């Protein structure tokens, strides 16, 4: 039921930018794009979210295309601790709980 | 501040035995609550969610059940475990306008 598509895995050299793509071609006008990550054997951690404007916080940047059908999460300087599974989901705010579906995510491996 | 507690962290249970995993949230009221399962090397599968006391929605038919006896308590249960119930179980909460916050998970091994 996840409405997003992500590559199953990616590698990134330590210190370089990691760019993780996500396709959400059926996104509705009131759906936000959320990114989480899960380090092995831990609960997922929220990273960032956005509606249509690009967003940046202390962890990452989120670039959403103008048609909103895809987005990219950017980790500007990847470290070994960024090795994790990254999940992109879309959800509508201000509704009930019936829209918090995660897909299989992208397994990012940061290489020394 | 809000916190979520999930226990136990690990559990080994024989096939056919009952299961009870508990999750509690502190520092917020009327949260949405969720149970997820993650099989080895797989993504997160939403099992149950709840928008209020006694209100449970099931996403996947199976031999598991969930209950919400109190506003900030969410329990995952089974009367008889199967081998296929092994996995990493995660509890999460959010408010309608916020991101989700996850517990640290319970690794269940059914033997």
PDB file of C-alpha atoms in Angstrom:
ATOM      1  CA  UNK A   1       0.000   0.000   0.000  1.00  0.00           C
ATOM      2  CA  UNK A   2       3.052   2.268   0.095  1.00  0.00           C
ATOM      3  CA  UNK A   3       2.682   4.818  -2.673  1.00  0.00           C
ATOM      4  CA  UNK A   4       6.381   5.377  -3.179  1.00  0.00           C
ATOM      5  CA  UNK A   5       9.133   3.650  -5.146  1.00  0.00           C
ATOM      6  CA  UNK A   6      12.761   3.641  -4.073  1.00  0.00           C
ATOM      7  CA  UNK A   7      15.873   1.825  -5.306  1.00  0.00           C
ATOM      8  CA  UNK A   8      16.631  -1.107  -3.021  1.00  0.00           C
ATOM      9  CA  UNK A   9      20.233  -0.153  -2.350  1.00  0.00           C
ATOM     10  CA  UNK A  10      22.876   2.511  -2.925  1.00  0.00           C
ATOM     11  CA  UNK A  11      26.507   3.072  -2.008  1.00  0.00           C
ATOM     12  CA  UNK A  12      28.151   6.372  -1.211  1.00  0.00           C
ATOM     13  CA  UNK A  13      31.742   7.268  -0.414  1.00  0.00           C
ATOM     14  CA  UNK A  14      32.354   8.755   2.988  1.00  0.00           C
ATOM     15  CA  UNK A  15      32.429  12.551   2.866  1.00  0.00           C
ATOM     16  CA  UNK A  16      30.539  12.723  -0.386  1.00  0.00           C
ATOM     17  CA  UNK A  17      26.919  13.730  -0.825  1.00  0.00           C
ATOM     18  CA  UNK A  18      24.378  10.925  -0.777  1.00  0.00           C
ATOM     19  CA  UNK A  19      21.394  11.509  -3.045  1.00  0.00           C
ATOM     20  CA  UNK A  20      18.493   9.160  -2.400  1.00  0.00           C
ATOM     21  CA  UNK A  21      15.655   9.272  -4.938  1.00  0.00           C
ATOM     22  CA  UNK A  22      11.991   8.534  -4.392  1.00  0.00           C
ATOM     23  CA  UNK A  23       9.165   8.344  -6.909  1.00  0.00           C
ATOM     24  CA  UNK A  24       5.646   9.218  -5.794  1.00  0.00           C
ATOM     25  CA  UNK A  25       3.888   9.761  -9.103  1.00  0.00           C
ATOM     26  CA  UNK A  26       0.379   9.388  -7.652  1.00  0.00           C
ATOM     27  CA  UNK A  27       0.874  11.910  -4.867  1.00  0.00           C
ATOM     28  CA  UNK A  28      -2.146  14.039  -4.063  1.00  0.00           C
ATOM     29  CA  UNK A  29      -2.078  17.776  -3.620  1.00  0.00           C
ATOM     30  CA  UNK A  30      -2.448  17.558   0.150  1.00  0.00           C
ATOM     31  CA  UNK A  31       0.099  14.788   0.728  1.00  0.00           C
ATOM     32  CA  UNK A  32       3.440  15.523   2.291  1.00  0.00           C
ATOM     33  CA  UNK A  33       6.663  13.671   1.554  1.00  0.00           C
ATOM     34  CA  UNK A  34       8.346  12.283   4.659  1.00  0.00           C
ATOM     35  CA  UNK A  35      11.736  10.670   5.059  1.00  0.00           C
ATOM     36  CA  UNK A  36      12.804   8.360   7.861  1.00  0.00           C
ATOM     37  CA  UNK A  37      15.838   6.199   8.359  1.00  0.00           C
ATOM     38  CA  UNK A  38      16.411   3.004  10.279  1.00  0.00           C
ATOM     39  CA  UNK A  39      19.771   2.011  11.586  1.00  0.00           C
ATOM     40  CA  UNK A  40      20.133  -1.717  12.084  1.00  0.00           C
ATOM     41  CA  UNK A  41      17.970  -3.154  14.867  1.00  0.00           C
ATOM     42  CA  UNK A  42      16.637   0.233  15.956  1.00  0.00           C
ATOM     43  CA  UNK A  43      13.353   2.009  15.463  1.00  0.00           C
ATOM     44  CA  UNK A  44      13.084   4.366  12.472  1.00  0.00           C
ATOM     45  CA  UNK A  45      14.046   7.978  12.999  1.00  0.00           C
ATOM     46  CA  UNK A  46      12.374  10.972  11.398  1.00  0.00           C
ATOM     47  CA  UNK A  47      14.618  13.010   9.094  1.00  0.00           C
ATOM     48  CA  UNK A  48      12.650  15.637   7.215  1.00  0.00           C
ATOM     49  CA  UNK A  49       9.398  16.326   5.417  1.00  0.00           C
ATOM     50  CA  UNK A  50       8.013  18.745   2.865  1.00  0.00           C
ATOM     51  CA  UNK A  51       4.997  19.608   0.739  1.00  0.00           C
ATOM     52  CA  UNK A  52       6.288  21.352  -2.353  1.00  0.00           C
ATOM     53  CA  UNK A  53       9.119  23.638  -1.368  1.00  0.00           C
ATOM     54  CA  UNK A  54      12.632  22.374  -0.814  1.00  0.00           C
ATOM     55  CA  UNK A  55      13.464  21.890   2.835  1.00  0.00           C
ATOM     56  CA  UNK A  56      16.686  21.773   4.809  1.00  0.00           C
ATOM     57  CA  UNK A  57      17.469  20.941   8.401  1.00  0.00           C
ATOM     58  CA  UNK A  58      20.502  19.904  10.375  1.00  0.00           C
ATOM     59  CA  UNK A  59      20.299  16.351   9.074  1.00  0.00           C
ATOM     60  CA  UNK A  60      19.487  16.647   5.388  1.00  0.00           C
ATOM     61  CA  UNK A  61      17.940  18.504   2.484  1.00  0.00           C
ATOM     62  CA  UNK A  62      14.790  17.513   0.655  1.00  0.00           C
ATOM     63  CA  UNK A  63      14.365  18.458  -2.988  1.00  0.00           C
ATOM     64  CA  UNK A  64      10.864  18.015  -4.419  1.00  0.00           C
ATOM     65  CA  UNK A  65      10.330  18.330  -8.157  1.00  0.00           C
ATOM     66  CA  UNK A  66       7.962  20.981  -9.406  1.00  0.00           C
ATOM     67  CA  UNK A  67       5.348  18.403 -10.412  1.00  0.00           C
ATOM     68  CA  UNK A  68       5.839  16.727  -6.998  1.00  0.00           C
ATOM     69  CA  UNK A  69       6.069  13.302  -8.585  1.00  0.00           C
ATOM     70  CA  UNK A  70       9.519  12.645  -7.196  1.00  0.00           C
ATOM     71  CA  UNK A  71      11.902  13.851  -4.555  1.00  0.00           C
ATOM     72  CA  UNK A  72      15.505  13.440  -3.477  1.00  0.00           C
ATOM     73  CA  UNK A  73      16.904  13.274   0.009  1.00  0.00           C
ATOM     74  CA  UNK A  74      20.388  14.703   0.192  1.00  0.00           C
ATOM     75  CA  UNK A  75      22.872  13.944   2.938  1.00  0.00           C
ATOM     76  CA  UNK A  76      25.513  16.569   2.141  1.00  0.00           C
ATOM     77  CA  UNK A  77      28.535  14.876   3.711  1.00  0.00           C
ATOM     78  CA  UNK A  78      27.821  11.221   4.343  1.00  0.00           C
ATOM     79  CA  UNK A  79      29.486   9.560   7.302  1.00  0.00           C
ATOM     80  CA  UNK A  80      29.742   5.896   8.226  1.00  0.00           C
ATOM     81  CA  UNK A  81      26.984   6.477  10.782  1.00  0.00           C
ATOM     82  CA  UNK A  82      24.613   7.360   7.955  1.00  0.00           C
ATOM     83  CA  UNK A  83      24.592   3.726   6.843  1.00  0.00           C
ATOM     84  CA  UNK A  84      20.940   2.776   7.243  1.00  0.00           C
ATOM     85  CA  UNK A  85      17.715   1.997   5.415  1.00  0.00           C
ATOM     86  CA  UNK A  86      16.004   5.173   4.246  1.00  0.00           C
ATOM     87  CA  UNK A  87      12.245   5.252   3.846  1.00  0.00           C
ATOM     88  CA  UNK A  88      10.241   7.724   1.802  1.00  0.00           C
ATOM     89  CA  UNK A  89       6.525   7.889   2.515  1.00  0.00           C
ATOM     90  CA  UNK A  90       3.675  10.180   1.601  1.00  0.00           C
ATOM     91  CA  UNK A  91       0.921  11.062   3.962  1.00  0.00           C
ATOM     92  CA  UNK A  92      -1.837  13.533   4.551  1.00  0.00           C
ATOM     93  CA  UNK A  93      -1.630  15.547   7.721  1.00  0.00           C
ATOM     94  CA  UNK A  94      -4.609  16.259   9.887  1.00  0.00           C
ATOM     95  CA  UNK A  95      -6.268  12.956   9.259  1.00  0.00           C
ATOM     96  CA  UNK A  96      -6.448   9.728  11.187  1.00  0.00           C
ATOM     97  CA  UNK A  97      -3.838   7.070  11.380  1.00  0.00           C
ATOM     98  CA  UNK A  98      -4.638   5.235   8.187  1.00  0.00           C
ATOM     99  CA  UNK A  99      -1.846   6.601   6.038  1.00  0.00           C
ATOM    100  CA  UNK A 100       1.422   5.714   7.732  1.00  0.00           C
ATOM    101  CA  UNK A 101       2.639   3.040   5.358  1.00  0.00           C
ATOM    102  CA  UNK A 102       6.311   2.306   4.837  1.00  0.00           C
ATOM    103  CA  UNK A 103       7.748   0.530   1.808  1.00  0.00           C
ATOM    104  CA  UNK A 104      10.982  -1.430   1.650  1.00  0.00           C
ATOM    105  CA  UNK A 105      13.204   1.653   1.526  1.00  0.00           C
ATOM    106  CA  UNK A 106      16.732   2.156   0.200  1.00  0.00           C
ATOM    107  CA  UNK A 107      19.633   0.539   1.987  1.00  0.00           C
ATOM    108  CA  UNK A 108      22.410   3.146   1.939  1.00  0.00           C
ATOM    109  CA  UNK A 109      25.924   1.910   2.587  1.00  0.00           C
ATOM    110  CA  UNK A 110      28.549   4.551   3.242  1.00  0.00           C
ATOM    111  CA  UNK A 111      31.937   3.249   2.195  1.00  0.00           C
ATOM    112  CA  UNK A 112      35.151   4.424   3.921  1.00  0.00           C
TER     113      UNK A 112
ATOM    114  CA  UNK B   1       8.893  15.723  26.445  1.00  0.00           C
ATOM    115  CA  UNK B   2       7.292  12.734  24.830  1.00  0.00           C
ATOM    116  CA  UNK B   3       8.751   9.261  25.185  1.00  0.00           C
ATOM    117  CA  UNK B   4       7.749   5.833  24.005  1.00  0.00           C
ATOM    118  CA  UNK B   5       8.525   2.643  25.855  1.00  0.00           C
ATOM    119  CA  UNK B   6       8.367  -0.785  24.335  1.00  0.00           C
ATOM    120  CA  UNK B   7       9.184  -4.046  26.041  1.00  0.00           C
ATOM    121  CA  UNK B   8      10.632  -6.557  26.163  1.00  0.00           C
ATOM    122  CA  UNK B   9      13.586  -5.849  23.895  1.00  0.00           C
ATOM    123  CA  UNK B  10      14.061  -9.493  22.995  1.00  0.00           C
ATOM    124  CA  UNK B  11      11.836 -12.509  23.404  1.00  0.00           C
ATOM    125  CA  UNK B  12      12.144 -16.185  22.568  1.00  0.00           C
ATOM    126  CA  UNK B  13       8.883 -18.087  22.624  1.00  0.00           C
ATOM    127  CA  UNK B  14       7.918 -21.644  21.636  1.00  0.00           C
ATOM    128  CA  UNK B  15       5.441 -22.308  18.859  1.00  0.00           C
ATOM    129  CA  UNK B  16       1.896 -22.359  20.206  1.00  0.00           C
ATOM    130  CA  UNK B  17       2.622 -20.143  23.195  1.00  0.00           C
ATOM    131  CA  UNK B  18       0.833 -16.834  23.806  1.00  0.00           C
ATOM    132  CA  UNK B  19       2.327 -13.419  23.193  1.00  0.00           C
ATOM    133  CA  UNK B  20       1.909 -10.048  24.824  1.00  0.00           C
ATOM    134  CA  UNK B  21       4.005  -7.046  23.801  1.00  0.00           C
ATOM    135  CA  UNK B  22       3.354  -3.752  25.489  1.00  0.00           C
ATOM    136  CA  UNK B  23       3.927  -0.195  24.362  1.00  0.00           C
ATOM    137  CA  UNK B  24       3.299   2.967  26.345  1.00  0.00           C
ATOM    138  CA  UNK B  25       3.666   6.608  25.450  1.00  0.00           C
ATOM    139  CA  UNK B  26       4.331   9.446  27.873  1.00  0.00           C
ATOM    140  CA  UNK B  27       3.979  13.178  27.517  1.00  0.00           C
ATOM    141  CA  UNK B  28       1.138  13.393  25.034  1.00  0.00           C
ATOM    142  CA  UNK B  29      -2.590  12.774  24.849  1.00  0.00           C
ATOM    143  CA  UNK B  30      -4.769  10.924  22.365  1.00  0.00           C
ATOM    144  CA  UNK B  31      -1.944   9.817  20.108  1.00  0.00           C
ATOM    145  CA  UNK B  32      -2.328   7.614  17.071  1.00  0.00           C
ATOM    146  CA  UNK B  33      -0.647   4.312  17.911  1.00  0.00           C
ATOM    147  CA  UNK B  34       0.823   1.734  15.541  1.00  0.00           C
ATOM    148  CA  UNK B  35       2.272  -1.768  15.537  1.00  0.00           C
ATOM    149  CA  UNK B  36       4.658  -2.717  12.745  1.00  0.00           C
ATOM    150  CA  UNK B  37       6.481  -5.932  11.987  1.00  0.00           C
ATOM    151  CA  UNK B  38       9.736  -6.217  10.139  1.00  0.00           C
ATOM    152  CA  UNK B  39      10.865  -9.610   8.894  1.00  0.00           C
ATOM    153  CA  UNK B  40      14.599 -10.137   8.434  1.00  0.00           C
ATOM    154  CA  UNK B  41      15.846  -7.979   5.544  1.00  0.00           C
ATOM    155  CA  UNK B  42      12.398  -6.667   4.770  1.00  0.00           C
ATOM    156  CA  UNK B  43      10.582  -3.354   5.078  1.00  0.00           C
ATOM    157  CA  UNK B  44       8.115  -2.270   7.730  1.00  0.00           C
ATOM    158  CA  UNK B  45       4.695  -3.861   7.538  1.00  0.00           C
ATOM    159  CA  UNK B  46       1.866  -2.019   9.262  1.00  0.00           C
ATOM    160  CA  UNK B  47      -0.115  -4.490  11.378  1.00  0.00           C
ATOM    161  CA  UNK B  48      -2.502  -2.395  13.463  1.00  0.00           C
ATOM    162  CA  UNK B  49      -3.252   1.212  14.168  1.00  0.00           C
ATOM    163  CA  UNK B  50      -5.453   2.962  16.668  1.00  0.00           C
ATOM    164  CA  UNK B  51      -6.848   6.467  16.799  1.00  0.00           C
ATOM    165  CA  UNK B  52      -8.358   6.129  20.269  1.00  0.00           C
ATOM    166  CA  UNK B  53      -9.147   3.889  23.233  1.00  0.00           C
ATOM    167  CA  UNK B  54     -10.745   0.675  22.075  1.00  0.00           C
ATOM    168  CA  UNK B  55     -10.440   1.632  18.405  1.00  0.00           C
ATOM    169  CA  UNK B  56      -8.267  -0.822  16.502  1.00  0.00           C
ATOM    170  CA  UNK B  57      -7.829  -1.166  12.763  1.00  0.00           C
ATOM    171  CA  UNK B  58      -6.100  -4.185  11.296  1.00  0.00           C
ATOM    172  CA  UNK B  59      -4.125  -3.947   8.105  1.00  0.00           C
ATOM    173  CA  UNK B  60      -3.081  -7.557   7.728  1.00  0.00           C
ATOM    174  CA  UNK B  61      -5.242 -10.564   8.654  1.00  0.00           C
ATOM    175  CA  UNK B  62      -3.275 -12.961  10.827  1.00  0.00           C
ATOM    176  CA  UNK B  63      -3.236 -14.628  14.216  1.00  0.00           C
ATOM    177  CA  UNK B  64      -2.192 -11.425  15.985  1.00  0.00           C
ATOM    178  CA  UNK B  65      -4.492  -8.958  17.703  1.00  0.00           C
ATOM    179  CA  UNK B  66      -4.081  -5.554  19.283  1.00  0.00           C
ATOM    180  CA  UNK B  67      -5.806  -3.726  22.082  1.00  0.00           C
ATOM    181  CA  UNK B  68      -5.751  -0.236  23.473  1.00  0.00           C
ATOM    182  CA  UNK B  69      -7.065  -0.392  27.039  1.00  0.00           C
ATOM    183  CA  UNK B  70      -5.809   3.080  27.925  1.00  0.00           C
ATOM    184  CA  UNK B  71      -5.123   6.230  25.948  1.00  0.00           C
ATOM    185  CA  UNK B  72      -1.372   5.738  25.857  1.00  0.00           C
ATOM    186  CA  UNK B  73      -1.103   1.972  26.018  1.00  0.00           C
ATOM    187  CA  UNK B  74      -1.051  -0.336  23.028  1.00  0.00           C
ATOM    188  CA  UNK B  75      -0.742  -4.102  23.347  1.00  0.00           C
ATOM    189  CA  UNK B  76       0.047  -6.686  20.690  1.00  0.00           C
ATOM    190  CA  UNK B  77      -1.109 -10.209  21.448  1.00  0.00           C
ATOM    191  CA  UNK B  78      -1.388 -13.686  20.112  1.00  0.00           C
ATOM    192  CA  UNK B  79      -3.073 -16.744  21.567  1.00  0.00           C
ATOM    193  CA  UNK B  80      -0.806 -19.190  19.733  1.00  0.00           C
ATOM    194  CA  UNK B  81       2.416 -18.136  18.066  1.00  0.00           C
ATOM    195  CA  UNK B  82       3.527 -19.504  14.718  1.00  0.00           C
ATOM    196  CA  UNK B  83       7.085 -19.770  13.429  1.00  0.00           C
ATOM    197  CA  UNK B  84       6.196 -17.126  10.862  1.00  0.00           C
ATOM    198  CA  UNK B  85       5.489 -14.645  13.649  1.00  0.00           C
ATOM    199  CA  UNK B  86       9.206 -14.232  14.234  1.00  0.00           C
ATOM    200  CA  UNK B  87      10.433 -10.755  13.468  1.00  0.00           C
ATOM    201  CA  UNK B  88      11.178  -7.309  14.758  1.00  0.00           C
ATOM    202  CA  UNK B  89       8.094  -5.613  16.173  1.00  0.00           C
ATOM    203  CA  UNK B  90       7.943  -1.857  16.414  1.00  0.00           C
ATOM    204  CA  UNK B  91       5.491   0.381  18.184  1.00  0.00           C
ATOM    205  CA  UNK B  92       5.071   3.980  17.058  1.00  0.00           C
ATOM    206  CA  UNK B  93       2.976   7.019  17.851  1.00  0.00           C
ATOM    207  CA  UNK B  94       2.159  10.318  16.276  1.00  0.00           C
ATOM    208  CA  UNK B  95      -0.343  13.111  16.368  1.00  0.00           C
ATOM    209  CA  UNK B  96      -2.264  13.920  13.232  1.00  0.00           C
ATOM    210  CA  UNK B  97       0.038  16.780  12.330  1.00  0.00           C
ATOM    211  CA  UNK B  98       3.372  15.359  13.435  1.00  0.00           C
ATOM    212  CA  UNK B  99       5.950  12.881  12.327  1.00  0.00           C
ATOM    213  CA  UNK B 100       5.950   9.395  13.824  1.00  0.00           C
ATOM    214  CA  UNK B 101       8.108   8.388  16.760  1.00  0.00           C
ATOM    215  CA  UNK B 102       9.176   4.796  17.107  1.00  0.00           C
ATOM    216  CA  UNK B 103      10.094   2.620  20.035  1.00  0.00           C
ATOM    217  CA  UNK B 104      13.281   0.610  20.061  1.00  0.00           C
ATOM    218  CA  UNK B 105      11.552  -2.558  19.011  1.00  0.00           C
ATOM    219  CA  UNK B 106      11.120  -6.118  20.238  1.00  0.00           C
ATOM    220  CA  UNK B 107      12.962  -8.913  18.503  1.00  0.00           C
ATOM    221  CA  UNK B 108      10.720 -11.978  18.693  1.00  0.00           C
ATOM    222  CA  UNK B 109      12.036 -15.403  17.870  1.00  0.00           C
ATOM    223  CA  UNK B 110       9.528 -18.219  17.754  1.00  0.00           C
ATOM    224  CA  UNK B 111      11.177 -21.610  18.142  1.00  0.00           C
TER     225      UNK B 111
END
